[in-house]
Tab-separated table of C-alpha atoms in Angstrom:
chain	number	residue	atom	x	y	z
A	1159	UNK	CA	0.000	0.000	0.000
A	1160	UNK	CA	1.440	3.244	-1.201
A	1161	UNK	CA	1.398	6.487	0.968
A	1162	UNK	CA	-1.275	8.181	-1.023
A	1163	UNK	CA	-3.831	4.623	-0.385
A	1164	UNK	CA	-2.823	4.590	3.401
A	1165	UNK	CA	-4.007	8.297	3.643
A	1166	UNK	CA	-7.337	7.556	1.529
A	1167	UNK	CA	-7.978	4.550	3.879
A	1168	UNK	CA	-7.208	6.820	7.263
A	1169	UNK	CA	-9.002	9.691	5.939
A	1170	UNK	CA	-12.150	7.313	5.241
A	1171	UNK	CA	-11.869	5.637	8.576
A	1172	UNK	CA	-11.823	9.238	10.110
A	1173	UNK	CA	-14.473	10.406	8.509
A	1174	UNK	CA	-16.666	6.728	9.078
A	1175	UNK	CA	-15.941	7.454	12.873
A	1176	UNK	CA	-17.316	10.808	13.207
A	1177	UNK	CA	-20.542	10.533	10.960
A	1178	UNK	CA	-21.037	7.547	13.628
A	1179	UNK	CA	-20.507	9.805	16.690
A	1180	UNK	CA	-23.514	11.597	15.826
A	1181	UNK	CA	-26.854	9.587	15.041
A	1182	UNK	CA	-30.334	10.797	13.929
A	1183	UNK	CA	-32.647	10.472	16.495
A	1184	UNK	CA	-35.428	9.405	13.954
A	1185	UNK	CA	-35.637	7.760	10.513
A	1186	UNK	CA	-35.771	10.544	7.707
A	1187	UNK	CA	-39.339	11.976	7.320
A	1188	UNK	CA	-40.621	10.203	10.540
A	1189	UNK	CA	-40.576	12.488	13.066
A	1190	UNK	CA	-43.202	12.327	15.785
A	1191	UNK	CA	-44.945	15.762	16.077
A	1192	UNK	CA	-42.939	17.532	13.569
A	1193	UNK	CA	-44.816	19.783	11.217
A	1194	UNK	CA	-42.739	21.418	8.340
A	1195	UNK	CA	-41.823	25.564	8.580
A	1196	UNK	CA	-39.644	27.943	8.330
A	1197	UNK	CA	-38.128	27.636	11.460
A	1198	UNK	CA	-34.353	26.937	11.305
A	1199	UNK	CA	-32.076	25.283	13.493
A	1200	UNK	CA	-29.376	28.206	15.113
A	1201	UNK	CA	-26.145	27.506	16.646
A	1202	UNK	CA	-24.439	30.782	18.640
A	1203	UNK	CA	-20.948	30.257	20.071
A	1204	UNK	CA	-19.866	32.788	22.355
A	1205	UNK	CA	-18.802	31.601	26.011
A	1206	UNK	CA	-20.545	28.135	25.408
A	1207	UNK	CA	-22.457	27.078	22.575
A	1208	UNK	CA	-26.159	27.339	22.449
A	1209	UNK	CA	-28.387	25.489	20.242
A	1210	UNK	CA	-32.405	26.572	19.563
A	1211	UNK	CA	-35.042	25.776	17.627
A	1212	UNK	CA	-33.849	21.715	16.942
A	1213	UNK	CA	-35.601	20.519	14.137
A	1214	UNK	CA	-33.614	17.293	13.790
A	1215	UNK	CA	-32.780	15.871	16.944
A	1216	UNK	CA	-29.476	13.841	17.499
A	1217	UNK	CA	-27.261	12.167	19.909
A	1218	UNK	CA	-23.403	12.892	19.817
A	1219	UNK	CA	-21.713	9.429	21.538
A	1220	UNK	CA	-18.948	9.431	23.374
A	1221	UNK	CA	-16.856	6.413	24.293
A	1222	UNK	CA	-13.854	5.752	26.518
A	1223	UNK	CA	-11.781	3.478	25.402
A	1224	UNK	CA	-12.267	-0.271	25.425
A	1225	UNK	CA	-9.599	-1.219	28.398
A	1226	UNK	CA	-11.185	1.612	30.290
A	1227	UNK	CA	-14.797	1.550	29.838
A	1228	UNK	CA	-17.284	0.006	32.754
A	1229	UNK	CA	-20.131	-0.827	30.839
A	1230	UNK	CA	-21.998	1.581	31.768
A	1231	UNK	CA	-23.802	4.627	29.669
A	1232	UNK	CA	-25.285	8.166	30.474
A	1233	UNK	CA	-27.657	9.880	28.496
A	1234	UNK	CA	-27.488	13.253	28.807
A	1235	UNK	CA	-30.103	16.579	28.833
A	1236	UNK	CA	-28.144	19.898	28.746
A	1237	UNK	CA	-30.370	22.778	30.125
A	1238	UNK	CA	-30.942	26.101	28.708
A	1239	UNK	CA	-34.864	26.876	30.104
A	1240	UNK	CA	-36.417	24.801	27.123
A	1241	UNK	CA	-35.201	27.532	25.079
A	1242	UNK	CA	-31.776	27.293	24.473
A	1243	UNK	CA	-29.043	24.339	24.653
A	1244	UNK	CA	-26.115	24.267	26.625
A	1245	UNK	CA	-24.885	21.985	24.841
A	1246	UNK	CA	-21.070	21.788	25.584
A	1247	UNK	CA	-21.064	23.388	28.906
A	1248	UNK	CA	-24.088	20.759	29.833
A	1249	UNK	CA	-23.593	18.630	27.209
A	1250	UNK	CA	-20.248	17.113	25.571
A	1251	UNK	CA	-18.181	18.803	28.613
A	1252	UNK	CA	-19.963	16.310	30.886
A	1253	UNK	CA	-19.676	13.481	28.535
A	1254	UNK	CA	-15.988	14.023	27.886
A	1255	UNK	CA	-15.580	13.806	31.455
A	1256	UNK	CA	-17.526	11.427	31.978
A	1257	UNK	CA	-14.999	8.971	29.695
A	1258	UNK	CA	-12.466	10.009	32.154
A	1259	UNK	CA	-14.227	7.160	34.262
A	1260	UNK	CA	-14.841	4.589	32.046
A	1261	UNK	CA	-18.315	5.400	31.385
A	1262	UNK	CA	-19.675	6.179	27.931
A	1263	UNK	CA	-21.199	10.071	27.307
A	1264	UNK	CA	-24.238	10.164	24.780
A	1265	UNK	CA	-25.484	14.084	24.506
A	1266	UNK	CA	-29.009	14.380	23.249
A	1267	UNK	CA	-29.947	17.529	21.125
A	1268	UNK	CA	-33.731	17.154	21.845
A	1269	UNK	CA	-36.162	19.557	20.095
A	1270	UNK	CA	-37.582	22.327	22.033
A	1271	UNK	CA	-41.043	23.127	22.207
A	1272	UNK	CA	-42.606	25.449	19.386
A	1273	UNK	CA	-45.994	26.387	18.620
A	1274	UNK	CA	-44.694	26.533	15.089
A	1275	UNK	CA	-43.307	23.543	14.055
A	1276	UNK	CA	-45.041	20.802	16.285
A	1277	UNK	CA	-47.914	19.664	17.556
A	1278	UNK	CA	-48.151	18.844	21.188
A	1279	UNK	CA	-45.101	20.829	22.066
A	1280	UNK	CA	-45.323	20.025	25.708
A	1281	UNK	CA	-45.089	16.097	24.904
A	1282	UNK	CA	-42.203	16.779	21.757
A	1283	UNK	CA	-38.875	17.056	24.607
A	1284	UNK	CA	-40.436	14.050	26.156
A	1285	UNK	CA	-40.766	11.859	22.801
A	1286	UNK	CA	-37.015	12.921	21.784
A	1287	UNK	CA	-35.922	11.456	25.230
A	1288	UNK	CA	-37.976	8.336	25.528
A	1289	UNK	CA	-36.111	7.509	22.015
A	1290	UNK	CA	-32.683	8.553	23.369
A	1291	UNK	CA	-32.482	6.111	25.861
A	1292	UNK	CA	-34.414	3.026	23.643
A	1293	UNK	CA	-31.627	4.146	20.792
A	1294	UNK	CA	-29.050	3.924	23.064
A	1295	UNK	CA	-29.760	0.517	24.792
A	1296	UNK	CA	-30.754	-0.594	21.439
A	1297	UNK	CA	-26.678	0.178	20.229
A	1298	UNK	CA	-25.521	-1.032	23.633
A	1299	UNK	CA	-23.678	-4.203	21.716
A	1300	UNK	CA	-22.106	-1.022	19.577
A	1301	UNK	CA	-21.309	1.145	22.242
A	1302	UNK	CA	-20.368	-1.790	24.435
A	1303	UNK	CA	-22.358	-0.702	27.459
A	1304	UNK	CA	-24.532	-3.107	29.363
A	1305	UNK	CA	-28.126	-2.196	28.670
A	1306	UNK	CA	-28.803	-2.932	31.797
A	1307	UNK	CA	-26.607	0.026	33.124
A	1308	UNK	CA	-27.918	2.579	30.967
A	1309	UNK	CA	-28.788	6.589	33.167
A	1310	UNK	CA	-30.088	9.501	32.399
A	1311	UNK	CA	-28.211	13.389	33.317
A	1312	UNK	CA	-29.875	16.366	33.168
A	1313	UNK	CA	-29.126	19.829	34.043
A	1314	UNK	CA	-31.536	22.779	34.990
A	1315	UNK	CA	-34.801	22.360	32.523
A	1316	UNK	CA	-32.369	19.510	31.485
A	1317	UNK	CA	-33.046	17.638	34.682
A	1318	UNK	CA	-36.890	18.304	34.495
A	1319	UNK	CA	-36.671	16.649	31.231
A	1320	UNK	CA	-34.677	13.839	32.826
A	1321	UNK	CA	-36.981	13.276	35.894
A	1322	UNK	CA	-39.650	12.891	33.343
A	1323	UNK	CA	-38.576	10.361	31.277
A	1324	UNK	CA	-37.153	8.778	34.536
A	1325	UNK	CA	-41.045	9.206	36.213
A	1326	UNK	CA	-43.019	8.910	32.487
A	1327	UNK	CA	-41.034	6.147	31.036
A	1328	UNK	CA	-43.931	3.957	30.390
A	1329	UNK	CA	-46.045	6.786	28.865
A	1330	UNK	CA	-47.579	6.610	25.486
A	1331	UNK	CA	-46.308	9.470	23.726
A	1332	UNK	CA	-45.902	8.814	20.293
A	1333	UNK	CA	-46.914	5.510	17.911
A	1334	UNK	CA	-43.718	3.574	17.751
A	1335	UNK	CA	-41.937	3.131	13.912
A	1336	UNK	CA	-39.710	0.290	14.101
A	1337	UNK	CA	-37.595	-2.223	16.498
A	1338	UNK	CA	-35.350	0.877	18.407
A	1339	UNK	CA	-38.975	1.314	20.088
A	1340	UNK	CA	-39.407	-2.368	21.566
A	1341	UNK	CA	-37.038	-1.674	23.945
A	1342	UNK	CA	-37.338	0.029	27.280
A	1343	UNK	CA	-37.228	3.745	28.145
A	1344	UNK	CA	-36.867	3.157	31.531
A	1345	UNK	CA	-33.390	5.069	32.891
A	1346	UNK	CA	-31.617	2.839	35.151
A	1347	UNK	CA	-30.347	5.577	37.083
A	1348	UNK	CA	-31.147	9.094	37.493
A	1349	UNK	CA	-28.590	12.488	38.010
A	1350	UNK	CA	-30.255	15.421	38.670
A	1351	UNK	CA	-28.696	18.655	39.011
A	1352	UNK	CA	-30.189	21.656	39.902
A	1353	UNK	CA	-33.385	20.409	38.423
A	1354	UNK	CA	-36.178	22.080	37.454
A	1355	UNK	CA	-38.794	19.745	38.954
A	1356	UNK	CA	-42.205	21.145	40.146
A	1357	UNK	CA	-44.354	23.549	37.857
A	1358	UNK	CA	-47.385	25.938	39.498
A	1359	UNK	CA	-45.721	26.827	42.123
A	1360	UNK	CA	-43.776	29.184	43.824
A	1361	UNK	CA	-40.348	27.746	43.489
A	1362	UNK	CA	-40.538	26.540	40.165
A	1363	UNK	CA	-38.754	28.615	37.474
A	1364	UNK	CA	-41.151	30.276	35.421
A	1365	UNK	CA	-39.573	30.568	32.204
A	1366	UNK	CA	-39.018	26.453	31.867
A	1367	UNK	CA	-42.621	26.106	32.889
A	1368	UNK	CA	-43.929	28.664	30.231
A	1369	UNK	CA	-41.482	27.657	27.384
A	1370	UNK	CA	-42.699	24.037	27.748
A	1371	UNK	CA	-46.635	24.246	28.840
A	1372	UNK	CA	-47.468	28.151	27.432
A	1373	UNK	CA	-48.374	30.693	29.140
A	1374	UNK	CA	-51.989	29.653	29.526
A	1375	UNK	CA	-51.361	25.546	29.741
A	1376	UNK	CA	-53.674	22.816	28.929
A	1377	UNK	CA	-56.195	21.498	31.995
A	1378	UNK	CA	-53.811	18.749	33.743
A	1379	UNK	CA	-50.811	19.657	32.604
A	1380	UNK	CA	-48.672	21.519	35.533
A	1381	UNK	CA	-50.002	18.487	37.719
A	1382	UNK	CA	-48.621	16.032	35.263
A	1383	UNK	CA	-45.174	17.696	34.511
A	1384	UNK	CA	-44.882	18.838	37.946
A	1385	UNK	CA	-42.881	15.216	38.586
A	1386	UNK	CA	-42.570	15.306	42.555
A	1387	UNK	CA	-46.024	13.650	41.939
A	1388	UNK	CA	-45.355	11.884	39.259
A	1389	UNK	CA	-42.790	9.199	41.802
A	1390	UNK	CA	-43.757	5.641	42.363
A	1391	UNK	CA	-42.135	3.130	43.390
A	1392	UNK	CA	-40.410	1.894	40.005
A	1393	UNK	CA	-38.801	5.646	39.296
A	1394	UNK	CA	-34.928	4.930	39.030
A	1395	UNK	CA	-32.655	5.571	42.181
A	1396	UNK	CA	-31.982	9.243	41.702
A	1397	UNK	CA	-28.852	11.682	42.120
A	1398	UNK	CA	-29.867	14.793	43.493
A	1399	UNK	CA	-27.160	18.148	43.428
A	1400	UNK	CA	-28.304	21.412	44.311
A	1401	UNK	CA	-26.791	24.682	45.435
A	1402	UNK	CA	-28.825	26.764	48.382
A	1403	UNK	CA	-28.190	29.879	46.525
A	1404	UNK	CA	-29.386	29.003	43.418
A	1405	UNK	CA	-31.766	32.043	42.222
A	1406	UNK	CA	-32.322	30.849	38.939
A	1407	UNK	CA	-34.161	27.191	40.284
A	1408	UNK	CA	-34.402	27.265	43.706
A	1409	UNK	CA	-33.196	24.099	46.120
A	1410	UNK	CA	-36.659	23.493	46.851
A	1411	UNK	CA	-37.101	21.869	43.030
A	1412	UNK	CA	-34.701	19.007	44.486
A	1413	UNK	CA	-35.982	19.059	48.305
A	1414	UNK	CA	-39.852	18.244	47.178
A	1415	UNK	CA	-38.640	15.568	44.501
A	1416	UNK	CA	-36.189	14.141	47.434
A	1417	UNK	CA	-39.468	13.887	49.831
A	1418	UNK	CA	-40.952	11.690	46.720
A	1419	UNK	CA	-38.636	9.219	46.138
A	1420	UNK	CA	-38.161	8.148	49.734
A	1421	UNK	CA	-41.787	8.173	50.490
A	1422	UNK	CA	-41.862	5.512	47.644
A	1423	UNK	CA	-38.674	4.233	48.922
A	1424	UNK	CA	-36.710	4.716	45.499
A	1425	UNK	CA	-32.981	4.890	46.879
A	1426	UNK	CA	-31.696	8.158	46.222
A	1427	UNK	CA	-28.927	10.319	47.649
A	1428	UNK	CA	-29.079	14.226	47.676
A	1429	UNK	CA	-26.108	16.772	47.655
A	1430	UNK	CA	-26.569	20.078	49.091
A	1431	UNK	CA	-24.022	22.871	48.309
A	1432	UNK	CA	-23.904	26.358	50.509
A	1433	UNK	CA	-22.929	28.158	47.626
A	1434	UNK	CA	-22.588	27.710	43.897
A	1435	UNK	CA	-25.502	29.206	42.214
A	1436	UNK	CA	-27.277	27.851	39.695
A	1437	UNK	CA	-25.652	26.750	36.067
A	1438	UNK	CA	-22.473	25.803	37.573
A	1439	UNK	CA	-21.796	22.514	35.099
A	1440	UNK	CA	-18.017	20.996	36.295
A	1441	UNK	CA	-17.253	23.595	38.602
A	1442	UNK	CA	-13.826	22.751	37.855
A	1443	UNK	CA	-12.946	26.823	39.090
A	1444	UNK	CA	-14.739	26.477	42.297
A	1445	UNK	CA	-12.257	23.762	44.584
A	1446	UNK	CA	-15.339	22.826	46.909
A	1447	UNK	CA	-18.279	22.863	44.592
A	1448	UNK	CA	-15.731	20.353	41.671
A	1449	UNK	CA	-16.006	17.370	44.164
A	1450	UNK	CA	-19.527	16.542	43.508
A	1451	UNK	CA	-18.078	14.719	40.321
A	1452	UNK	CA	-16.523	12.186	42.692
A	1453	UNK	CA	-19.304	11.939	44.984
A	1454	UNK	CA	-21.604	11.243	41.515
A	1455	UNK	CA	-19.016	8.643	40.983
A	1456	UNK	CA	-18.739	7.290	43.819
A	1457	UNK	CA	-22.753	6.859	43.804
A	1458	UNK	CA	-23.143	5.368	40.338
A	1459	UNK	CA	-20.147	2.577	41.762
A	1460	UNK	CA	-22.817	2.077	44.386
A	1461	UNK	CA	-25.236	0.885	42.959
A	1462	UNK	CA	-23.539	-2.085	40.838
């Protein structure tokens, strides 16, 4: 093989790998909910990059290597209020890091909701994350993960989204199109951090609650997105991190949805920071607040 053939063959195997990195969430044409306009998908990069208006929804995987990996998988929900994306401060920052430990990083880009171009937008970030987590087990031979060990992450309006797929799993939301939706939606594991979690009330954030539900929502729906009600006893054990000073989503989101799970004795631990705000990602600036990686770790060991 001459020089010019070895670069062809390295080039295509370079290429191969990163078109597989990032999947379609959906089969061309099939996407639940979606109604064709002229909205456009935007991408801003300034201090981190923020994606809106997702019209095709993805997931970016990230793998550690073979010697290294555990087995296990998280799924990932950056925040951003249902209007935005974080998606590498919440997004492939955490699943980088995430490989650092063995344990595979798989960053959804989940539509947000839009009166424009879907129908039902307060089920839509639901549907894209019910078929994150079935796509994912359903490559778990691929990604070499165990199915079995399969979590979802979610930060901000990225953890309400989490904490309802981990306590709406089972929940018809859209007809299913082909095998990926035979398998189970059901999280294994839940990390939620500094979740929004209860809607209609005083301590929910207002702008997550409007962007998904309206601002004049449906009969039934703050009740049935408002997920500290929505625990039973099969929601996944949960990861809780929170700071008290959080302005944006205030520590009560994570105290009420705490309450829940061990009422229905789901195991769950809960991590309360003094100080840290809200949006904080790694932390890796703040020496105090950067050890709730290990502690995350050190859970997620746990429960093997």
């Amino acid at each position: 093989m001459n020089k010019i053939t070895l670069l062809i063959v390295l080039a295509m195997g370079v290429n191969a790998f990163s078109q597989d990195t990032i999947m379609p969430l959906w089969p061309k044409d099939k996407i639940p909910n979606h109604v064709a306009s002229l909205e456009k998908e935007e991408h801003v990069m300034e201090d981190i990059l923020r994606i809106s208006t997702v019209q095709e929804p993805t997931i970016e995987v990230y793998l550690p290597s073979k010697k290294n990996a555990t087995g296990q998988a998280v799924v990932i929900f950056p925040g951003g209020g249902y209007r935005i994306l974080a998606y590498d401060w919440e997004g492939t920052d955490i699943a980088k890091f995430l490989n650092s430990k063995g344990i595979a990083g798989i960053v959804v880009k989940y539509r947000l909701p839009s009166s424009v171009s879907q129908t039902h937008q307060e089920d839509v970030p639901l549907i894209d994350a019910q078929r994150a987590l079935r796509l994912v087990r359903s490559k778990a031979e691929a990604f070499h993960i165990d199915p079995n060990k399969i979590g979802a992450m979610g930060f901000s309006a990225g953890g309400h989204l989490a904490s309802t797929l981990g306590t709406h799993f089972e929940e018809k939301v859209y007809t299913p199109i082909d095998d990926v939706d035979t398998r189970s939606a059901r999280p294994d594991f839940m990390v939620l951090c500094y979740p929004v979690i209860t809607f209609g009330e005083s301590s929910t954030h207002g702008g997550s609650q409007e962007n998904l539900l309206t601002k004049d929502p449906k009969p039934g729906m703050v009740d049935r997105f408002s997920n500290e009600k929505q625990v039973s006893s099969n929601t996944p054990p949960t990861f809780l991190l929170h700071a008290t000073d959080d302005k944006s989503v205030p520590v009560e989101n994570s105290l009420v949805f705490y309450r829940a799970l061990v009422k229905n004795n789901v195991p769950a631990t809960m991590h309360i920071y003094p100080n840290g705000g809200h949006g904080f990602s790694l932390a890796t600036k703040d020496k105090y607040l950067r050890g709730w990686t290990e502690q995350m770790f050190e859970w997620i060991e746990s429960l093997e």
